[in-house]
mmCIF file of C-alpha atoms in Angstrom:
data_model
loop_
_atom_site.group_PDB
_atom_site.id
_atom_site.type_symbol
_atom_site.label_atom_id
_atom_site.label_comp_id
_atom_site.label_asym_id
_atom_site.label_seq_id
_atom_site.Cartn_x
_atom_site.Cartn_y
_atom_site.Cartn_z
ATOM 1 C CA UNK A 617 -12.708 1.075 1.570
ATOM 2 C CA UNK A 618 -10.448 4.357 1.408
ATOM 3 C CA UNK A 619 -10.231 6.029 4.785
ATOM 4 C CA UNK A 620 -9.715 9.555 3.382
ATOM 5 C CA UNK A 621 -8.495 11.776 0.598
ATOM 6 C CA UNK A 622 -5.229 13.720 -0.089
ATOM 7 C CA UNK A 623 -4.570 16.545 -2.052
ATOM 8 C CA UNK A 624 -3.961 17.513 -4.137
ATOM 9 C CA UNK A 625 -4.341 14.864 -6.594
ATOM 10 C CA UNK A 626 -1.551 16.024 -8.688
ATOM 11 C CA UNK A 627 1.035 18.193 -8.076
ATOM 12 C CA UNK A 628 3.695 19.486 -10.522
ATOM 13 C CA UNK A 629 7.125 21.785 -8.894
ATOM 14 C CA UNK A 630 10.764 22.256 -10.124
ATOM 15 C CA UNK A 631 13.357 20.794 -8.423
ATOM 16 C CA UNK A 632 14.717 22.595 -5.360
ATOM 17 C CA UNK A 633 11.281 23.645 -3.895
ATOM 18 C CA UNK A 634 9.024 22.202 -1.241
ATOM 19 C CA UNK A 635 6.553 19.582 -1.900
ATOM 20 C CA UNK A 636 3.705 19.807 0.489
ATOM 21 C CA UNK A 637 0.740 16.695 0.655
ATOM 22 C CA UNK A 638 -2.388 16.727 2.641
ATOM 23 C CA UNK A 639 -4.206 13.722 3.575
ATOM 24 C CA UNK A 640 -7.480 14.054 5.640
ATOM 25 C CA UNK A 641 -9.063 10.799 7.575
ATOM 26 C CA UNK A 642 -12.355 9.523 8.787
ATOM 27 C CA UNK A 643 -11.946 7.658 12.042
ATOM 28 C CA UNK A 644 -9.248 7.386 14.786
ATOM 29 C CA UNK A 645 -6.279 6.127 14.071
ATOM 30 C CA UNK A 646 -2.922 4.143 16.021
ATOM 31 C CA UNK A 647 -0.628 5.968 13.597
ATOM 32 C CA UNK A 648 -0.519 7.007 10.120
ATOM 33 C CA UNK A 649 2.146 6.311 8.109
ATOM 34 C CA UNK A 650 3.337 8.000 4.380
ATOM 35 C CA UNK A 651 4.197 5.598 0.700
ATOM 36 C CA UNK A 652 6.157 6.247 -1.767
ATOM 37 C CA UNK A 653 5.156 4.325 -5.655
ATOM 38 C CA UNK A 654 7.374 4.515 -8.319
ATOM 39 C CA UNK A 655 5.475 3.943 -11.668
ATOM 40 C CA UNK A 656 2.957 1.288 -10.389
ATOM 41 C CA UNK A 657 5.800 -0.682 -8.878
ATOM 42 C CA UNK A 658 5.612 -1.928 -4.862
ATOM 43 C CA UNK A 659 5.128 0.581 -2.215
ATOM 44 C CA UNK A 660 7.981 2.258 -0.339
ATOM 45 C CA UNK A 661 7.325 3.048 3.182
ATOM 46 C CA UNK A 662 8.771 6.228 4.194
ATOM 47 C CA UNK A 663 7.697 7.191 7.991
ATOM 48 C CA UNK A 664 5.098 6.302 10.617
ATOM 49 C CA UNK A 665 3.483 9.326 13.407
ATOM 50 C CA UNK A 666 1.652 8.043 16.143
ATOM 51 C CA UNK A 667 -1.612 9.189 17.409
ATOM 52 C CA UNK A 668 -0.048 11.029 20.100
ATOM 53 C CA UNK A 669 2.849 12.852 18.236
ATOM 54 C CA UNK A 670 2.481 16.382 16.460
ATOM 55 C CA UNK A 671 5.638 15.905 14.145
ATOM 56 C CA UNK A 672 8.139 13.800 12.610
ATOM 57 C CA UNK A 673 11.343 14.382 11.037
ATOM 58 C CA UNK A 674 13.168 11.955 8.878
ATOM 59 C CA UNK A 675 15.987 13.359 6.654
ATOM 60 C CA UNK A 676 13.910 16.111 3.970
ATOM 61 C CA UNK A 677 10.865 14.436 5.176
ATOM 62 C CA UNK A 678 8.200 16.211 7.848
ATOM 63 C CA UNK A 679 5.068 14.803 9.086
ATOM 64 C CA UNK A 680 2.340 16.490 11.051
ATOM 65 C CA UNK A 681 -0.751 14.834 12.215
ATOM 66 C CA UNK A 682 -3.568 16.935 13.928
ATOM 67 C CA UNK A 683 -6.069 14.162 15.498
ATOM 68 C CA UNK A 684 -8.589 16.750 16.054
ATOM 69 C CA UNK A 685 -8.655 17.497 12.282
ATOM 70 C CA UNK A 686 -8.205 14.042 11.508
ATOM 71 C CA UNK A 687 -5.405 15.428 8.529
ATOM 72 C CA UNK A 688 -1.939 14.951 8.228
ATOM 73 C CA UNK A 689 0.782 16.649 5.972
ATOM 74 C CA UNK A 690 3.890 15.521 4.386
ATOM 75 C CA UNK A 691 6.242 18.177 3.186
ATOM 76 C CA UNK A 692 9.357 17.132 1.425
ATOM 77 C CA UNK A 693 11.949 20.313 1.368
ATOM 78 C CA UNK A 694 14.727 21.064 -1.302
ATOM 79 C CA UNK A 695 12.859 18.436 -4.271
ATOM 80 C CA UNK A 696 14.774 16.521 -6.607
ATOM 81 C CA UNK A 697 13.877 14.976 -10.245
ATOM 82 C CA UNK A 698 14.049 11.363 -7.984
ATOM 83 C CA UNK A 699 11.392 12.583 -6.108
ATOM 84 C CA UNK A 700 9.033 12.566 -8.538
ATOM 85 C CA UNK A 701 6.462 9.377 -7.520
ATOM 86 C CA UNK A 702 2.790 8.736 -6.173
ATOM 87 C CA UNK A 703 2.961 9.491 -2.231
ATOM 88 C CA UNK A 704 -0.169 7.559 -0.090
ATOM 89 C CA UNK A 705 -0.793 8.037 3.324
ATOM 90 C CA UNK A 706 -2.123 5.467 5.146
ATOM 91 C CA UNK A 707 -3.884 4.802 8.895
ATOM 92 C CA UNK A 708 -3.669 2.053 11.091
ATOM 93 C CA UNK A 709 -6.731 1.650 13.774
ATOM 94 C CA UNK A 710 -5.847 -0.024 17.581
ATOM 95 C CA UNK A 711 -7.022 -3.689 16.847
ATOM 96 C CA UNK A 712 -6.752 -3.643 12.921
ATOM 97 C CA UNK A 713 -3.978 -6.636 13.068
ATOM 98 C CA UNK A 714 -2.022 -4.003 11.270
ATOM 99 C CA UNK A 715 -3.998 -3.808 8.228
ATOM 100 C CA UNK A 716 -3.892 -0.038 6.253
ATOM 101 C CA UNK A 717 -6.485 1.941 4.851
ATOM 102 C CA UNK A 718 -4.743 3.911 1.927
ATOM 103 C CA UNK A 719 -5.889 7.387 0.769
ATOM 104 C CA UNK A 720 -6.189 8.430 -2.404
ATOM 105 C CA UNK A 721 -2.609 9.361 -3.356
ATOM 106 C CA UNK A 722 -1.239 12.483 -4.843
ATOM 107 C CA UNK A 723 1.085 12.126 -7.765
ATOM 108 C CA UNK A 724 4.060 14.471 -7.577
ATOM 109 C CA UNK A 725 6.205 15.626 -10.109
ATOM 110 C CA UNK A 726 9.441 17.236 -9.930
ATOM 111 C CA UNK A 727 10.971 18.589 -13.078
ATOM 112 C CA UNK A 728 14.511 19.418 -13.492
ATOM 113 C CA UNK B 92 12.586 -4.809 6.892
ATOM 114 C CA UNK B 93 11.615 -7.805 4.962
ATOM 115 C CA UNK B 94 12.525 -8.810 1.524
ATOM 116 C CA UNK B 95 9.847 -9.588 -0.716
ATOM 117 C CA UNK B 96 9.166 -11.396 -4.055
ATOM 118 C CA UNK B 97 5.993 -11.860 -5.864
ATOM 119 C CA UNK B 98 5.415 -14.054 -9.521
ATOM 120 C CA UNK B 99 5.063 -13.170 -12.190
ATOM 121 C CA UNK B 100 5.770 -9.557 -11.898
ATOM 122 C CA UNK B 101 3.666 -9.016 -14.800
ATOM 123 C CA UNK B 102 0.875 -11.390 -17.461
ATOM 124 C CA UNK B 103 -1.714 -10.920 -19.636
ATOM 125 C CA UNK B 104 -4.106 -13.534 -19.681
ATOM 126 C CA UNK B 105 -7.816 -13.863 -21.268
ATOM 127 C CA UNK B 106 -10.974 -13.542 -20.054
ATOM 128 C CA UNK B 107 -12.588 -16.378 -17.859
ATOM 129 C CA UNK B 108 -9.437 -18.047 -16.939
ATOM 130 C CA UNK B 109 -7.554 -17.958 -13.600
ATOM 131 C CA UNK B 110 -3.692 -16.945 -12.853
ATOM 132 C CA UNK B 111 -2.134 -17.419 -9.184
ATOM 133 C CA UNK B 112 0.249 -15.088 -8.190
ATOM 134 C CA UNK B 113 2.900 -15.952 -5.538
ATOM 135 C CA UNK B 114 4.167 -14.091 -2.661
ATOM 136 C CA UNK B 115 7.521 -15.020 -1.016
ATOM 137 C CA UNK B 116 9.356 -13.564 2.088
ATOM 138 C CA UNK B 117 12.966 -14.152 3.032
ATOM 139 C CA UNK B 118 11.761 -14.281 6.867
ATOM 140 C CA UNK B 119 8.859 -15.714 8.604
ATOM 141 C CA UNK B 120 5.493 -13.381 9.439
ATOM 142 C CA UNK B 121 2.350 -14.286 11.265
ATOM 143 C CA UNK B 122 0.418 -11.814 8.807
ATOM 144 C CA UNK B 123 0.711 -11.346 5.140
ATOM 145 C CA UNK B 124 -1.941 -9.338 3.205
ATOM 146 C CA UNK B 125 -2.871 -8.952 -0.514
ATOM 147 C CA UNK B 126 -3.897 -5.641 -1.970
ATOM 148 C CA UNK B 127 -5.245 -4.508 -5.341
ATOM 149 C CA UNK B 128 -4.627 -1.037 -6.915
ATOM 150 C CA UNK B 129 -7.021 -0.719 -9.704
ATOM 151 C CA UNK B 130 -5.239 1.600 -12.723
ATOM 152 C CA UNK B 131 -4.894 5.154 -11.280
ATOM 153 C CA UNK B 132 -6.281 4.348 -8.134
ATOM 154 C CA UNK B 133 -4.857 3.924 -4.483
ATOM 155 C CA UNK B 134 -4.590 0.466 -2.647
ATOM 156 C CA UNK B 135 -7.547 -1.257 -1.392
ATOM 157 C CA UNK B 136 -7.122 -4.345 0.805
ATOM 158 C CA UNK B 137 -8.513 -7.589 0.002
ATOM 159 C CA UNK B 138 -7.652 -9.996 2.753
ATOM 160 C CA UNK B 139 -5.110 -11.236 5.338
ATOM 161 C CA UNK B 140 -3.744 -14.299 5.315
ATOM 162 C CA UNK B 141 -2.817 -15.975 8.153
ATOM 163 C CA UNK B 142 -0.540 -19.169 8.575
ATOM 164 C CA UNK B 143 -3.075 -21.984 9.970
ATOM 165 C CA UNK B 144 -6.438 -20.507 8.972
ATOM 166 C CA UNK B 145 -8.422 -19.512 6.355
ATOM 167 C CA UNK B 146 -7.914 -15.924 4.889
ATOM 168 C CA UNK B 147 -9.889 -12.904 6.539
ATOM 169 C CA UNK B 148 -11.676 -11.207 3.563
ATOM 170 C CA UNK B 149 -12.554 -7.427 3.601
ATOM 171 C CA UNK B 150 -16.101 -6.527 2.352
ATOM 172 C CA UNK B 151 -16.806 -6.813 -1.925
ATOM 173 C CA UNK B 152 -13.659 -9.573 -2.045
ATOM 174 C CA UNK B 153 -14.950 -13.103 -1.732
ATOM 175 C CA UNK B 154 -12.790 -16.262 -1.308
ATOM 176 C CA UNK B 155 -14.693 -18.020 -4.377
ATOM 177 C CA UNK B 156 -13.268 -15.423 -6.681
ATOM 178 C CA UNK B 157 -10.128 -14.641 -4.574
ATOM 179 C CA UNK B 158 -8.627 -17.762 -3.093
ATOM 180 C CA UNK B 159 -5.604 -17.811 -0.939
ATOM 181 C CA UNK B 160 -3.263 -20.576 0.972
ATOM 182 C CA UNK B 161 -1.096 -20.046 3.255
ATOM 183 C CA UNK B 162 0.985 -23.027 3.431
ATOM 184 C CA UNK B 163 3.761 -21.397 6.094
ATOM 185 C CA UNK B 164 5.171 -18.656 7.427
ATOM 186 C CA UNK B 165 7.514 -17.157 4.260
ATOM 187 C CA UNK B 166 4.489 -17.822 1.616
ATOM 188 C CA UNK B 167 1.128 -17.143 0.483
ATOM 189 C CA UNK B 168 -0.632 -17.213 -2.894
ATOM 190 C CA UNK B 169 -3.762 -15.219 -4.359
ATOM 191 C CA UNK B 170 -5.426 -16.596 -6.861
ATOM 192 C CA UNK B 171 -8.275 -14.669 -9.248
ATOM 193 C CA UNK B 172 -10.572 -16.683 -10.237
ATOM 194 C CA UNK B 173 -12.424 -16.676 -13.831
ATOM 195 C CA UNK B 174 -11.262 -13.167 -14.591
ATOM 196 C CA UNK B 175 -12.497 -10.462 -16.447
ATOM 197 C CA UNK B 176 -11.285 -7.105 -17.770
ATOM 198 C CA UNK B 177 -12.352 -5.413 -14.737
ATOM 199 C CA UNK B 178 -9.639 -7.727 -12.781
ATOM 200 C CA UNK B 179 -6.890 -5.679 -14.063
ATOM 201 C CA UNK B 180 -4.484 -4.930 -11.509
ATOM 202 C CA UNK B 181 -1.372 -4.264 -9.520
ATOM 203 C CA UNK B 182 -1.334 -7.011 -6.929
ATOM 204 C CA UNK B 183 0.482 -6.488 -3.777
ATOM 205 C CA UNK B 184 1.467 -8.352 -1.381
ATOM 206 C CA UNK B 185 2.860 -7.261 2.038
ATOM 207 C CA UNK B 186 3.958 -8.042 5.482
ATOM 208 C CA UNK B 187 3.847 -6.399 8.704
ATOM 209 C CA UNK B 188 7.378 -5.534 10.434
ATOM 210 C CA UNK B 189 8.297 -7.853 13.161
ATOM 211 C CA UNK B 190 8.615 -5.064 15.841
ATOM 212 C CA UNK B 191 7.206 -2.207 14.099
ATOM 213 C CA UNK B 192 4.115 -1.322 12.794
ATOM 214 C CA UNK B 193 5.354 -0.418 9.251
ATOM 215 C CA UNK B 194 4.316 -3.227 6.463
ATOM 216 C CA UNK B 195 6.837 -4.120 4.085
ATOM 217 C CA UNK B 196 5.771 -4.400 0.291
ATOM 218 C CA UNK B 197 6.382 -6.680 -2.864
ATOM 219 C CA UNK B 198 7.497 -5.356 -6.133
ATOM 220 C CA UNK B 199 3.924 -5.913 -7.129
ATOM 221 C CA UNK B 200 1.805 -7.855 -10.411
ATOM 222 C CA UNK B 201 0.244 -6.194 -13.039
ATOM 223 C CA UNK B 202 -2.392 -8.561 -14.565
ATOM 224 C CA UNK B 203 -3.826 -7.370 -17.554
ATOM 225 C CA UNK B 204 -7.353 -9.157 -18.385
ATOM 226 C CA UNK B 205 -7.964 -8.946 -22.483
#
């Protein structure tokens, strides 16, 4: 079953702005890691948080996880038309054998 | 990382019969899993399959309709089983990173079920 939701479901920008994704939970969590899918194609993983850290940086990525809110956000600064994909956020639980529990996705489009 | 190949990438096939789908890896992993993205939806997972044993299935998948082997550690197959239109599908396989917790994912199947 889904662990949570993100939102918005769709989102629609021009290129150069900030892209920002929310993706809420349901129980606790090892880490929680954000997906990028390009038109139905495999999943591309694009960076893990741990339970215990607040943010993560990874080039125009940044991740924040409050545990207390059970939510997480990924922004994605200065868009680009290449952007433009289905981003999932996913949790991990201690003692899952690294199975993930996928939200709902948010489809994000960038237009040029 | 992990590179990963899955077959066929893409079929249409008719109601009631059966297509296996193959999942290969270019290292060996102790866990590979299979997901299923319904159209428009997110992932849901529908077992593990581990080298040695039979598949761990998550709850609503069953191993009659959903059988997988595991022959060794760079391959798996998923098979579904008398299919209907509701079977259609992106089928994913991944693996788990050797010292990370990331999972690494195939290019995917889309099975269409007329």
């Amino acid at each position: 079953s889904q662990q949570g939701e993100e939102d918005p479901q769709a989102l629609s920008i021009q290129e150069g702005e900030n892209a920002t994704m929310n993706c809420s939970y349901k129980t606790s969590i090892n880490n929680l890691q954000w997906y990028r899918q390009n038109s139905g194609r495999g999943l591309v993983h694009l960076i893990l948080i741990r339970s215990n850290e607040r943010e993560k940086h990874s080039g125009r990525l940044r991740v924040t996880l409050d545990t207390s809110k059970k939510s997480s956000s990924l922004l994605i600064t200065a868009s680009r038309a290449a952007d433009t994909a289905s981003y999932f956020c996913a949790t991990q639980t201690s003692g899952s054998a690294r199975q993930l529990t996928f939200g709902s996705g948010t489809q994000l489009t960038v237009l040029p | 990382s992990a590179v990963i190949s899955q077959k066929p990438s893409r079929d249409i096939c008719q109601r009631g019969t059966s297509l296996t789908i193959q999942c290969q890896v270019d290292s060996q992993v102790t866990m590979m899993f299979w997901y299923r993205q319904q159209p428009g939806q997110s992932l849901t997972l529908i077992a593990t399959a581990n080298q040695g044993s039979e598949a761990t299935y998550e709850s609503g998948f069953v191993i009659d309709k959903f059988p997988i082997s595991r022959p060794n550690l760079t391959f798996s197959t998923l098979t579904v089983s008398n299919m209907s239109p509701e079977d259609s599908s992106i089928y994913l396989c991944s693996v788990g990173g050797r010292s990370t917790d990331t999972q690494y994912f195939g290019p995917g199947t889309r099975l269409t079920v007329l």
